[in-house]
Structures are given as C-alpha cells and as structure tokens.
Tab-separated table of C-alpha atoms and ligand atoms in Angstrom:
chain	number	residue	atom	x	y	z
A	1	MET	CA	0.000	0.000	0.000
A	2	SER	CA	1.441	3.396	-0.951
A	3	MET	CA	1.864	6.232	1.503
A	4	THR	CA	-1.000	8.138	-0.157
A	5	ASP	CA	-3.313	5.087	-0.051
A	6	GLU	CA	-2.612	4.709	3.630
A	7	ASN	CA	-3.382	8.399	4.120
A	8	SER	CA	-6.661	8.252	2.205
A	9	GLU	CA	-7.851	5.299	4.290
A	10	ARG	CA	-7.243	7.044	7.571
A	11	ILE	CA	-10.416	7.597	9.588
A	12	VAL	CA	-10.669	11.048	11.128
A	13	ILE	CA	-12.567	11.290	14.407
A	14	ARG	CA	-13.236	15.009	14.441
A	15	GLY	CA	-12.594	16.495	17.871
A	16	LEU	CA	-11.548	12.972	19.009
A	17	ARG	CA	-15.190	12.505	20.049
A	18	GLY	CA	-15.607	9.230	21.947
A	19	ILE	CA	-11.914	8.270	21.680
A	20	ALA	CA	-10.318	6.946	24.878
A	21	ALA	CA	-6.788	8.368	24.796
A	22	ALA	CA	-5.591	6.804	28.073
A	23	THR	CA	-6.651	4.611	30.948
A	24	THR	CA	-7.221	6.417	34.215
A	25	GLN	CA	-8.174	5.725	37.818
A	26	ILE	CA	-8.698	9.386	38.634
A	27	SER	CA	-12.235	10.162	37.515
A	28	PHE	CA	-15.111	8.798	35.465
A	29	VAL	CA	-17.628	10.936	33.605
A	30	ASP	CA	-20.779	8.851	33.130
A	31	PRO	CA	-22.687	10.095	30.054
A	32	LEU	CA	-25.935	9.254	31.855
A	33	GLY	CA	-25.220	11.993	34.360
A	34	ALA	CA	-22.845	10.951	37.123
A	35	LEU	CA	-19.278	11.845	38.043
A	36	TYR	CA	-16.881	9.786	40.154
A	37	TYR	CA	-13.520	10.776	41.635
A	38	SER	CA	-11.435	7.617	42.219
A	39	GLY	CA	-14.656	5.623	42.507
A	40	TYR	CA	-16.491	8.002	44.866
A	41	ASN	CA	-19.665	9.617	43.579
A	42	ILE	CA	-19.326	13.387	43.447
A	43	ASP	CA	-22.736	13.633	45.191
A	44	ASP	CA	-21.212	11.998	48.280
A	45	LEU	CA	-17.968	13.962	48.144
A	46	VAL	CA	-19.648	17.339	47.774
A	47	ASN	CA	-21.786	16.689	50.836
A	48	GLN	CA	-19.271	14.955	53.063
A	49	ALA	CA	-15.670	15.664	52.049
A	50	THR	CA	-13.471	18.734	52.331
A	51	TYR	CA	-11.540	20.100	49.383
A	52	GLU	CA	-8.258	18.985	51.017
A	53	GLU	CA	-9.577	15.410	51.247
A	54	VAL	CA	-10.399	15.585	47.535
A	55	VAL	CA	-6.888	16.872	46.762
A	56	PHE	CA	-5.444	13.878	48.633
A	57	LEU	CA	-7.868	11.500	46.929
A	58	LEU	CA	-7.049	12.675	43.419
A	59	LEU	CA	-3.291	12.633	43.992
A	60	ASN	CA	-3.226	9.281	45.834
A	61	ASN	CA	-6.313	7.404	44.625
A	62	ARG	CA	-7.513	6.910	48.213
A	63	LEU	CA	-8.936	9.003	51.009
A	64	PRO	CA	-6.481	10.212	53.684
A	65	THR	CA	-6.288	9.208	57.318
A	66	GLN	CA	-6.579	12.065	59.841
A	67	THR	CA	-2.755	12.241	60.158
A	68	GLU	CA	-2.287	12.322	56.387
A	69	LEU	CA	-4.934	15.007	56.064
A	70	ASN	CA	-3.266	17.120	58.748
A	71	ASP	CA	0.076	16.746	56.933
A	72	LEU	CA	-1.439	17.771	53.621
A	73	LYS	CA	-3.100	20.820	55.194
A	74	SER	CA	0.233	21.924	56.692
A	75	GLN	CA	2.018	21.392	53.380
A	76	LEU	CA	-0.611	23.359	51.470
A	77	TYR	CA	-0.493	26.164	54.007
A	78	SER	CA	3.290	26.418	53.989
A	79	GLU	CA	3.442	26.371	50.182
A	80	MET	CA	0.938	29.197	49.618
A	81	LYS	CA	3.584	31.912	49.569
A	82	LEU	CA	4.743	33.184	46.168
A	83	PRO	CA	8.377	33.773	45.182
A	84	LYS	CA	9.286	37.479	45.320
A	85	LYS	CA	9.980	37.659	41.590
A	86	VAL	CA	6.543	36.247	40.793
A	87	VAL	CA	4.970	38.889	43.042
A	88	GLU	CA	6.897	41.603	41.194
A	89	ARG	CA	5.847	40.306	37.809
A	90	ILE	CA	2.182	40.190	38.826
A	91	ARG	CA	2.487	43.824	39.934
A	92	ASP	CA	4.006	44.692	36.539
A	93	ALA	CA	1.456	42.774	34.447
A	94	SER	CA	-0.529	44.852	31.996
A	95	PRO	CA	-3.639	46.095	33.854
A	96	THR	CA	-5.846	45.259	30.885
A	97	CYS	CA	-4.778	41.686	30.181
A	98	HIS	CA	-7.019	38.830	31.222
A	99	PRO	CA	-6.283	37.119	34.586
A	100	MET	CA	-5.863	33.811	32.749
A	101	GLU	CA	-3.058	35.380	30.714
A	102	VAL	CA	-1.256	36.359	33.890
A	103	LEU	CA	-1.874	32.914	35.385
A	104	ARG	CA	-0.549	31.187	32.256
A	105	THR	CA	2.680	33.219	32.389
A	106	GLU	CA	3.194	32.977	36.131
A	107	ILE	CA	2.648	29.203	36.365
A	108	SER	CA	5.465	28.918	33.870
A	109	HIS	CA	7.488	31.478	35.840
A	110	LEU	CA	6.984	29.482	39.082
A	111	GLY	CA	8.916	26.655	37.426
A	112	GLU	CA	12.071	28.793	37.668
A	113	PHE	CA	11.822	28.748	41.474
A	114	ASP	CA	11.129	25.082	42.124
A	115	PRO	CA	13.318	24.142	45.102
A	116	GLU	CA	14.163	20.670	43.769
A	117	PRO	CA	14.292	21.086	39.959
A	118	ASP	CA	16.337	17.944	39.272
A	119	GLU	CA	14.159	15.625	41.347
A	120	THR	CA	11.792	13.661	39.121
A	121	SER	CA	10.746	10.792	41.384
A	122	ASP	CA	7.011	10.172	41.951
A	123	GLU	CA	7.326	11.578	45.460
A	124	ALA	CA	9.107	14.730	44.226
A	125	ASN	CA	6.422	15.241	41.592
A	126	LYS	CA	3.714	14.845	44.228
A	127	ARG	CA	5.414	17.517	46.348
A	128	ARG	CA	5.644	19.687	43.230
A	129	ALA	CA	1.917	19.134	42.562
A	130	ILE	CA	1.044	20.280	46.105
A	131	ARG	CA	3.299	23.306	45.656
A	132	ILE	CA	1.454	24.336	42.484
A	133	ILE	CA	-2.019	23.589	43.907
A	134	ALA	CA	-1.168	25.746	46.948
A	135	LYS	CA	0.175	28.718	45.000
A	136	VAL	CA	-2.466	29.191	42.304
A	137	PRO	CA	-5.185	30.706	44.582
A	138	THR	CA	-2.588	33.028	46.151
A	139	LEU	CA	-1.493	34.131	42.712
A	140	ILE	CA	-5.046	34.889	41.589
A	141	SER	CA	-5.957	36.647	44.838
A	142	PHE	CA	-2.811	38.755	44.702
A	143	LEU	CA	-3.487	39.710	41.087
A	144	TYR	CA	-7.012	40.840	41.928
A	145	ARG	CA	-5.946	42.840	44.972
A	146	THR	CA	-3.053	44.487	43.140
A	147	ARG	CA	-5.358	45.513	40.320
A	148	SER	CA	-7.866	46.877	42.802
A	149	ASN	CA	-5.174	48.811	44.740
A	150	LEU	CA	-5.812	46.663	47.809
A	151	ASP	CA	-3.246	45.208	50.201
A	152	ALA	CA	-2.362	41.527	49.955
A	153	ILE	CA	-3.942	39.325	52.631
A	154	THR	CA	-1.985	36.699	54.570
A	155	PRO	CA	-3.847	33.367	54.828
A	156	LEU	CA	-4.825	32.097	58.274
A	157	LYS	CA	-3.705	28.717	59.549
A	158	GLU	CA	-7.054	27.952	61.166
A	159	TYR	CA	-8.946	28.413	57.871
A	160	SER	CA	-9.589	25.664	55.342
A	161	PHE	CA	-7.887	25.973	51.961
A	162	ALA	CA	-11.091	27.077	50.180
A	163	GLU	CA	-11.926	29.525	52.956
A	164	ASN	CA	-8.443	31.015	52.794
A	165	PHE	CA	-8.749	31.459	49.039
A	166	LEU	CA	-11.926	33.507	49.409
A	167	TYR	CA	-10.399	35.402	52.327
A	168	MET	CA	-7.193	36.248	50.428
A	169	PHE	CA	-9.247	37.336	47.421
A	170	ARG	CA	-11.886	39.460	49.122
A	171	GLY	CA	-10.049	40.453	52.285
A	172	LYS	CA	-12.944	39.670	54.633
A	173	PRO	CA	-13.920	36.467	56.432
A	174	ALA	CA	-16.621	34.415	54.727
A	175	ASP	CA	-19.902	33.619	56.467
A	176	GLN	CA	-20.988	29.981	56.955
A	177	GLN	CA	-22.956	29.808	53.700
A	178	GLU	CA	-20.143	31.361	51.676
A	179	LYS	CA	-17.589	28.993	53.222
A	180	SER	CA	-19.705	26.003	52.339
A	181	ALA	CA	-20.325	27.315	48.802
A	182	MET	CA	-16.615	27.872	48.183
A	183	GLU	CA	-15.698	24.414	49.503
A	184	ARG	CA	-18.324	22.784	47.311
A	185	TYR	CA	-17.433	24.868	44.275
A	186	MET	CA	-13.809	23.713	44.580
A	187	ILE	CA	-14.749	20.060	45.047
A	188	LEU	CA	-17.070	20.130	42.034
A	189	HIS	CA	-14.437	21.702	39.778
A	190	ALA	CA	-11.447	19.595	40.856
A	191	ASP	CA	-11.493	17.036	38.047
A	192	HIS	CA	-13.533	15.882	35.092
A	193	GLY	CA	-12.121	12.987	33.090
A	194	MET	CA	-10.309	13.690	29.842
A	195	ASN	CA	-11.571	17.243	29.381
A	196	ALA	CA	-9.690	19.471	26.932
A	197	SER	CA	-7.331	21.132	29.441
A	198	THR	CA	-6.518	17.817	31.150
A	199	PHE	CA	-5.802	16.300	27.753
A	200	ALA	CA	-3.486	19.231	26.982
A	201	ALA	CA	-1.663	18.665	30.293
A	202	ARG	CA	-1.316	14.935	29.570
A	203	VAL	CA	-0.020	15.559	26.040
A	204	THR	CA	2.687	17.833	27.466
A	205	ALA	CA	3.522	15.354	30.242
A	206	GLY	CA	3.619	12.517	27.683
A	207	THR	CA	6.648	14.112	26.040
A	208	GLY	CA	8.491	13.824	29.370
A	209	SER	CA	8.160	17.533	30.036
A	210	ASP	CA	7.832	18.943	33.559
A	211	LEU	CA	4.753	19.580	35.700
A	212	TYR	CA	4.886	23.391	35.329
A	213	SER	CA	4.929	23.066	31.531
A	214	ALA	CA	1.985	20.662	31.629
A	215	VAL	CA	-0.070	22.972	33.883
A	216	THR	CA	0.819	25.948	31.672
A	217	SER	CA	-0.592	24.052	28.654
A	218	ALA	CA	-3.720	23.287	30.656
A	219	VAL	CA	-4.265	26.903	31.748
A	220	GLY	CA	-4.057	28.092	28.143
A	221	THR	CA	-6.607	25.462	27.131
A	222	LEU	CA	-9.059	26.129	29.963
A	223	LYS	CA	-9.168	29.796	28.975
A	224	GLY	CA	-11.183	29.172	25.797
A	225	SER	CA	-14.889	29.973	25.791
A	226	PHE	CA	-15.903	26.419	24.786
A	227	HIS	CA	-14.210	25.233	27.995
A	228	GLY	CA	-13.657	27.113	31.287
A	229	GLY	CA	-14.094	30.521	29.688
A	230	ALA	CA	-17.820	29.775	29.259
A	231	SER	CA	-18.775	30.948	32.764
A	232	GLU	CA	-17.621	34.505	32.038
A	233	ARG	CA	-19.738	34.490	28.881
A	234	VAL	CA	-22.718	33.210	30.908
A	235	MET	CA	-22.491	36.288	33.102
A	236	ALA	CA	-22.251	38.516	30.029
A	237	MET	CA	-25.464	36.909	28.729
A	238	LEU	CA	-27.219	37.446	32.061
A	239	TYR	CA	-26.392	41.145	31.829
A	240	GLU	CA	-27.362	41.387	28.145
A	241	ILE	CA	-30.844	40.055	28.917
A	242	ASN	CA	-32.463	42.958	30.753
A	243	SER	CA	-35.453	41.155	32.204
A	244	ILE	CA	-37.054	37.754	32.455
A	245	ASP	CA	-39.528	38.768	29.694
A	246	GLU	CA	-36.675	39.086	27.200
A	247	VAL	CA	-35.316	35.567	27.760
A	248	GLU	CA	-37.479	33.773	25.190
A	249	HIS	CA	-36.667	36.223	22.387
A	250	TYR	CA	-32.938	36.331	23.233
A	251	ILE	CA	-32.551	32.541	23.210
A	252	GLN	CA	-34.602	32.142	20.017
A	253	THR	CA	-32.474	34.762	18.246
A	254	MET	CA	-29.245	33.036	19.358
A	255	LEU	CA	-30.504	29.673	18.099
A	256	ASP	CA	-31.764	31.161	14.813
A	257	ASP	CA	-28.294	32.656	14.311
A	258	ASN	CA	-26.713	29.240	15.051
A	259	LYS	CA	-24.913	30.654	18.060
A	260	LYS	CA	-24.045	28.538	21.091
A	261	ILE	CA	-25.723	29.434	24.376
A	262	MET	CA	-22.895	29.620	26.873
A	263	GLY	CA	-23.100	27.287	29.860
A	264	PHE	CA	-25.228	24.738	27.970
A	265	GLY	CA	-24.466	21.436	26.268
A	266	HIS	CA	-21.693	18.981	26.873
A	267	ARG	CA	-19.490	16.671	24.854
A	268	VAL	CA	-20.085	13.682	27.147
A	269	TYR	CA	-23.267	14.115	29.225
A	270	ARG	CA	-26.468	13.193	27.489
A	271	SER	CA	-28.538	14.195	30.497
A	272	GLU	CA	-27.991	16.795	33.192
A	273	ASP	CA	-24.408	17.533	34.230
A	274	PRO	CA	-24.308	16.060	37.780
A	275	ARG	CA	-22.473	19.139	39.061
A	276	SER	CA	-25.275	21.466	37.942
A	277	LYS	CA	-27.811	20.318	40.512
A	278	HIS	CA	-25.445	21.190	43.351
A	279	LEU	CA	-24.430	24.519	41.858
A	280	ARG	CA	-28.086	25.418	41.207
A	281	VAL	CA	-28.941	24.924	44.889
A	282	MET	CA	-25.858	26.870	45.978
A	283	ALA	CA	-26.739	29.688	43.571
A	284	GLU	CA	-30.320	29.780	44.822
A	285	ASN	CA	-29.263	29.912	48.481
A	286	LEU	CA	-26.622	32.583	47.907
A	287	CYS	CA	-28.831	34.659	45.621
A	288	HIS	CA	-31.673	34.673	48.171
A	289	GLN	CA	-29.258	35.790	50.827
A	290	ARG	CA	-27.668	38.412	48.604
A	291	ASP	CA	-30.785	39.942	47.142
A	292	THR	CA	-29.664	38.836	43.709
A	293	ILE	CA	-32.776	36.762	43.263
A	294	ALA	CA	-33.751	38.530	40.011
A	295	ILE	CA	-30.658	37.208	38.264
A	296	TYR	CA	-31.311	33.722	39.668
A	297	ASN	CA	-34.882	33.777	38.355
A	298	LYS	CA	-33.618	34.908	34.970
A	299	SER	CA	-31.231	31.940	34.961
A	300	LYS	CA	-34.037	29.499	35.752
A	301	LYS	CA	-36.027	30.894	32.852
A	302	ILE	CA	-33.005	30.561	30.518
A	303	GLU	CA	-32.527	26.959	31.647
A	304	ALA	CA	-36.178	26.091	30.944
A	305	THR	CA	-36.208	27.915	27.596
A	306	VAL	CA	-32.989	26.309	26.278
A	307	HIS	CA	-34.244	22.900	27.361
A	308	ASP	CA	-37.622	23.441	25.663
A	309	LYS	CA	-36.133	24.683	22.414
A	310	LYS	CA	-33.007	22.550	22.118
A	311	GLY	CA	-33.336	19.705	24.615
A	312	ILE	CA	-29.966	20.470	26.212
A	313	PHE	CA	-29.042	21.010	29.859
A	314	PRO	CA	-26.849	23.498	31.718
A	315	ASN	CA	-23.272	22.393	32.234
A	316	VAL	CA	-21.000	23.195	35.192
A	317	ASP	CA	-20.334	26.736	33.969
A	318	PHE	CA	-23.930	27.986	34.016
A	319	TYR	CA	-24.758	27.982	37.726
A	320	ALA	CA	-21.068	28.306	38.665
A	321	ALA	CA	-21.253	31.785	37.135
A	322	LEU	CA	-24.074	32.705	39.512
A	323	VAL	CA	-22.259	31.265	42.505
A	324	MET	CA	-19.148	33.305	41.669
A	325	HIS	CA	-21.248	36.413	41.136
A	326	ALA	CA	-23.047	35.960	44.443
A	327	LEU	CA	-19.699	35.474	46.202
A	328	GLY	CA	-18.606	38.852	44.862
A	329	VAL	CA	-16.062	37.577	42.343
A	330	PRO	CA	-15.756	39.867	39.294
A	331	ARG	CA	-16.656	38.213	36.007
A	332	GLU	CA	-13.134	38.364	34.510
A	333	PHE	CA	-11.886	36.181	37.379
A	334	PHE	CA	-14.410	33.344	36.929
A	335	THR	CA	-12.166	31.172	34.725
A	336	ALA	CA	-9.223	31.762	37.031
A	337	PHE	CA	-11.309	30.487	39.983
A	338	PHE	CA	-12.074	27.388	37.938
A	339	ALA	CA	-8.316	26.939	37.352
A	340	CYS	CA	-7.591	27.276	41.086
A	341	SER	CA	-9.548	24.092	41.648
A	342	ARG	CA	-8.941	22.164	38.397
A	343	VAL	CA	-5.197	22.445	38.942
A	344	THR	CA	-5.632	19.518	41.335
A	345	GLY	CA	-7.048	17.329	38.578
A	346	TRP	CA	-4.400	18.470	36.099
A	347	THR	CA	-1.519	17.592	38.398
A	348	ALA	CA	-3.090	14.227	39.316
A	349	HIS	CA	-3.418	13.363	35.626
A	350	VAL	CA	0.148	14.439	34.915
A	351	LEU	CA	1.424	12.117	37.670
A	352	GLU	CA	-0.630	9.307	36.143
A	353	GLN	CA	0.704	10.106	32.668
A	354	TYR	CA	4.295	9.921	33.937
A	355	VAL	CA	3.623	6.354	35.120
A	356	ASP	CA	2.190	5.382	31.724
A	357	ALA	CA	5.102	7.227	30.080
A	358	VAL	CA	3.740	7.125	26.550
A	359	LEU	CA	4.115	9.826	23.921
A	360	ILE	CA	0.628	10.994	22.880
A	361	ARG	CA	1.037	11.561	19.210
A	362	PRO	CA	-1.953	10.927	16.940
A	363	THR	CA	-1.843	11.309	13.204
A	364	SER	CA	-3.887	13.352	10.727
A	365	LYS	CA	-5.349	12.773	7.327
A	366	TYR	CA	-3.611	14.958	4.784
A	367	THR	CA	-6.099	16.605	2.414
A	368	GLY	CA	-3.688	18.934	0.646
A	369	GLU	CA	-2.038	18.472	-2.740
A	370	PHE	CA	0.871	16.173	-3.660
A	371	GLY	CA	3.600	16.613	-6.276
A	372	ARG	CA	3.432	20.374	-6.628
A	373	LYS	CA	6.259	21.813	-8.717
A	374	PHE	CA	8.468	24.200	-6.760
A	375	VAL	CA	8.637	27.626	-8.426
A	376	PRO	CA	11.669	29.764	-7.477
A	377	LEU	CA	10.772	33.057	-5.804
A	378	SER	CA	11.992	35.119	-8.768
A	379	GLU	CA	9.545	33.326	-11.113
A	380	ARG	CA	6.447	33.546	-8.888
A	381	THR	CA	3.726	35.930	-10.044
B	401	COA	N1	-26.142	26.188	22.485
B	401	COA	C1	-26.900	25.833	21.437
B	401	COA	N2	-26.835	24.628	20.867
B	401	COA	C2	-25.983	23.731	21.387
B	401	COA	C3	-25.173	24.035	22.480
B	401	COA	C4	-25.276	25.315	23.026
B	401	COA	N3	-24.535	25.663	24.075
B	401	COA	N4	-24.425	22.960	22.788
B	401	COA	C5	-24.743	22.008	21.919
B	401	COA	N5	-25.687	22.483	21.058
B	401	COA	C6	-26.324	21.775	19.992
B	401	COA	C7	-25.360	21.497	18.835
B	401	COA	O1	-25.316	22.584	17.926
B	401	COA	C8	-25.977	20.265	18.255
B	401	COA	O2	-27.151	20.647	17.543
B	401	COA	P1	-27.551	19.941	16.170
B	401	COA	O3	-27.685	18.501	16.486
B	401	COA	O4	-28.824	20.617	15.815
B	401	COA	O5	-26.404	20.236	15.237
B	401	COA	C9	-26.455	19.507	19.469
B	401	COA	O6	-26.696	20.486	20.485
B	401	COA	C10	-25.483	18.484	19.993
B	401	COA	O7	-24.271	19.134	20.343
B	401	COA	P2	-22.903	18.368	20.322
B	401	COA	O8	-22.428	18.289	18.924
B	401	COA	O9	-23.024	17.053	20.977
B	401	COA	O10	-21.936	19.306	21.169
B	401	COA	P3	-20.334	19.299	21.111
B	401	COA	O11	-19.840	18.094	21.796
B	401	COA	O12	-19.831	19.499	19.738
B	401	COA	O13	-19.988	20.599	21.914
B	401	COA	C11	-19.711	22.064	23.705
B	401	COA	C12	-19.905	20.605	23.300
B	401	COA	C13	-19.511	22.103	25.205
B	401	COA	C14	-18.465	22.636	23.002
B	401	COA	C15	-20.953	22.866	23.290
B	401	COA	O14	-22.076	22.330	23.943
B	401	COA	C16	-20.799	24.340	23.567
B	401	COA	O15	-20.167	25.047	22.784
B	401	COA	N6	-21.393	24.836	24.698
B	401	COA	C17	-21.270	26.229	25.045
B	401	COA	C18	-19.927	26.508	25.703
B	401	COA	C19	-19.865	25.918	27.078
B	401	COA	O16	-20.766	26.089	27.867
B	401	COA	N7	-18.745	25.267	27.371
B	401	COA	C20	-18.483	24.682	28.658
B	401	COA	C21	-18.506	23.184	28.560
B	401	COA	S1	-18.406	22.436	30.166
C-alpha cells in the first residue's frame, strides 16, 4: 500500500469525540449523568468531604487518614507563599490583560523557582503538585488585589484551603454559607475525566516535560470559551438580557443565528451535568441571601427555555457563574477560579501520565495536494 493510499484510508474522528486516549483511575464521567472521583460519587464527596480530602484522593487514589490530612493541610499552608519575583511580575502585568493570561505566564514562571528542579521521582512530583495547587489561589488573589489597589492578605492557619482562598481574594472572612459554597465549588471543579485542558496537560507530560509546563498548557486550554471561559460568557449573557420577559426572544435569536448558548451542552453528558444540581442549589441559596434573586430567576427561565427549544441542559459553567457572582467575584476572574480548583485534577493526571510514560502523538489525514512543482521566488507571479 502506498503512503498516499494509507493516508486516504485514515479515519478522522473530528474532535476525538468518543476516543479513549488513556486509561485512568482518577475520575469517570458517566454520560448518563454521574461523576466519580477515584470511585467516589461526586454527590457523596460534595456533601461529606473537604476540598483537602479531595486533593489527597485525586493525587493518591484513596482518602487520607486524619494524620495524612493534617500533613497535607500543613504542606498546602506552607506552600501558599509566592516567590518574590513572581509577586513583582504580577504587579508589573498589563492592567488590561485577562487574569488567565497572567496565570498562564506565572505558572510557567513558578517553574524557575522550584526548590528541587532535578528531582523527578514520583514523590518529588507529588510535592511539586502540592506546591502548584497551593500557590495558584494566592497568585489569583494577589493579582485581583493588586489591580484593585488593595493590600495583599496573609492566609490564616485555622482556615480551610477554600476559605483562605476567598479570604485572600476578598479580604474579609466568609460567612458559613459562603464557606460552604466555596468548599463545594472547589470540590465540584477539581477534576472531570479527559476534558480538553486535562488532555493538553497529559499531552505535554507525555513528552516527558515537567509539571509546570503541563499545567501551563492546561491553563491556556481552559481559557477558551468552549471550555472554562464559558462561565464569564454566561455572566455577560445574564447582563445582556435585561429582564425575564426578554429571555425567550434572546434565546430564540441566538438559536436562529446558530450561536451557542454559553453554559449549555456537553461533549459527554447526554442528560444533566451532575455538578449542575449542586451549583443550582448553591446559587439559589446565595442569591436569596444576597438579594440577587432577580438574576437567579432569569437563569431558571433561561434553563427552561434552552431545554424546551433545544433539549440540552446546563453544564457546570452555568450555575457556577451565579455562585461566583453571588460570592462577589468579578466576572473576569471566573475562569481563574475554575483553574484554582482544576489544577488539582491536572496535576493528578500528569502524575498518572508519567507512570504510563507514553508519547501521545496521533496522526492526521492529509487533504492537501501532492507533487506540486516548486517555483523559485523570482519566477512567482
Ligand atoms: N447552544 C446551542 N446549541 C448547542 C449548544 C449550546 N450551548 N451545545 C450544543 N448544542 C447543539 C449542537 O449545535 C448540536 O445541535 P444539532 O444537532 O442541531 O447540530 C447539538 O446540540 C449536539 O451538540 P454536540 O455536537 O453534541 O456538542 P459538542 O460536543 O460538539 O460541543 C460544547 C460541546 C460544550 C463545546 C458545546 O455544547 C458548547 O459550545 N457549549 C457552550 C460553551 C460551554 O458552555 N462550554 C463549557 C462546557 S463544560
């Protein structure tokens, strides 16, 4: 068979839909509407676990003992501090660039300051993962406070990791409902099978590259509006629709124009995204408390209208946008908050990829021309 015959017989799976690119023990996305982290249903974890327990679970494929959990908490707390040079660069970042752009650059920059750069054992990579997981919320909080001309906040040892993140970002202690919402938000966003950013991280790790490079790839991928960037666009839509009476017309116009409604649809789930039901309840509770009930009611109407007209459900980004909004997070930081949690899943997958140690290198079907005659520059018209 000639090279061109082999090429023409190649089957292209556009967007790699339905292709299993690796085996994993980290998480399972059930198309019928369930999500498992290392075998535990997300519904149980979100109601019973802490974010730190989930970090341990994803990195170790088992839940921690009390001693192990205490150790992890201390490690996370002691690794939250940023290197001085990273702090300076965040201060110098262009005030108009997107937070995800700063995060992408500074994750890469953090790699320069790793205290054990030549250590590549599993244990060293696990320590490196914890270092990155610990620093990302500090980085995002510091960026926000610098941009808002506010002083940086030092985390408190007695606070949980999620609570400290919100505290460092907003500069005021969270109430009980906010604490619970932040903890749950972080648990629900920690991992999600072979999503696009995780795939990007695994591709980078598959070349034998380092953890910082893999997380940098993932951050760049999460930023896109078909992935983590969707929640910011959800908020934009909620502002564009002035009142609940405009919802029907707005959605119909979007569908007539073949535009995607942000925060709806999913590559894998064929029924409701299992994270949505939790985020919807959190959004409702926070919005009632915050007097932002009008925006919540508008969201419910959008959900019903999109389902009626298109038969699709909200994904994680739809109600997450409302939760972020109710917690007082500005829209341009929504994707960065997502990254602060998903970094746990990324690093867990990178560690798993290192064990598999295979280069991820698919092929493509060439549809261009063959045998073209080269024309020297001087003869080209
Ligand atoms: N708005 C309107 N229609 C949508 C839609 C959306 N958000 N998501 C999917 N659809 C439609 C598709 O156009 C398709 O319609 P058709 O059969 O009439 O052509 C049908 O639903 C099935 O979609 P599918 O092809 O299975 O989706 P996908 O796997 O190609 O895309 C997403 C998945 C996530 C990229 C897509 O749903 C999307 O762009 N959503 C908005 C962005 C978003 O919220 N991203 C966050 C994902 S967690």
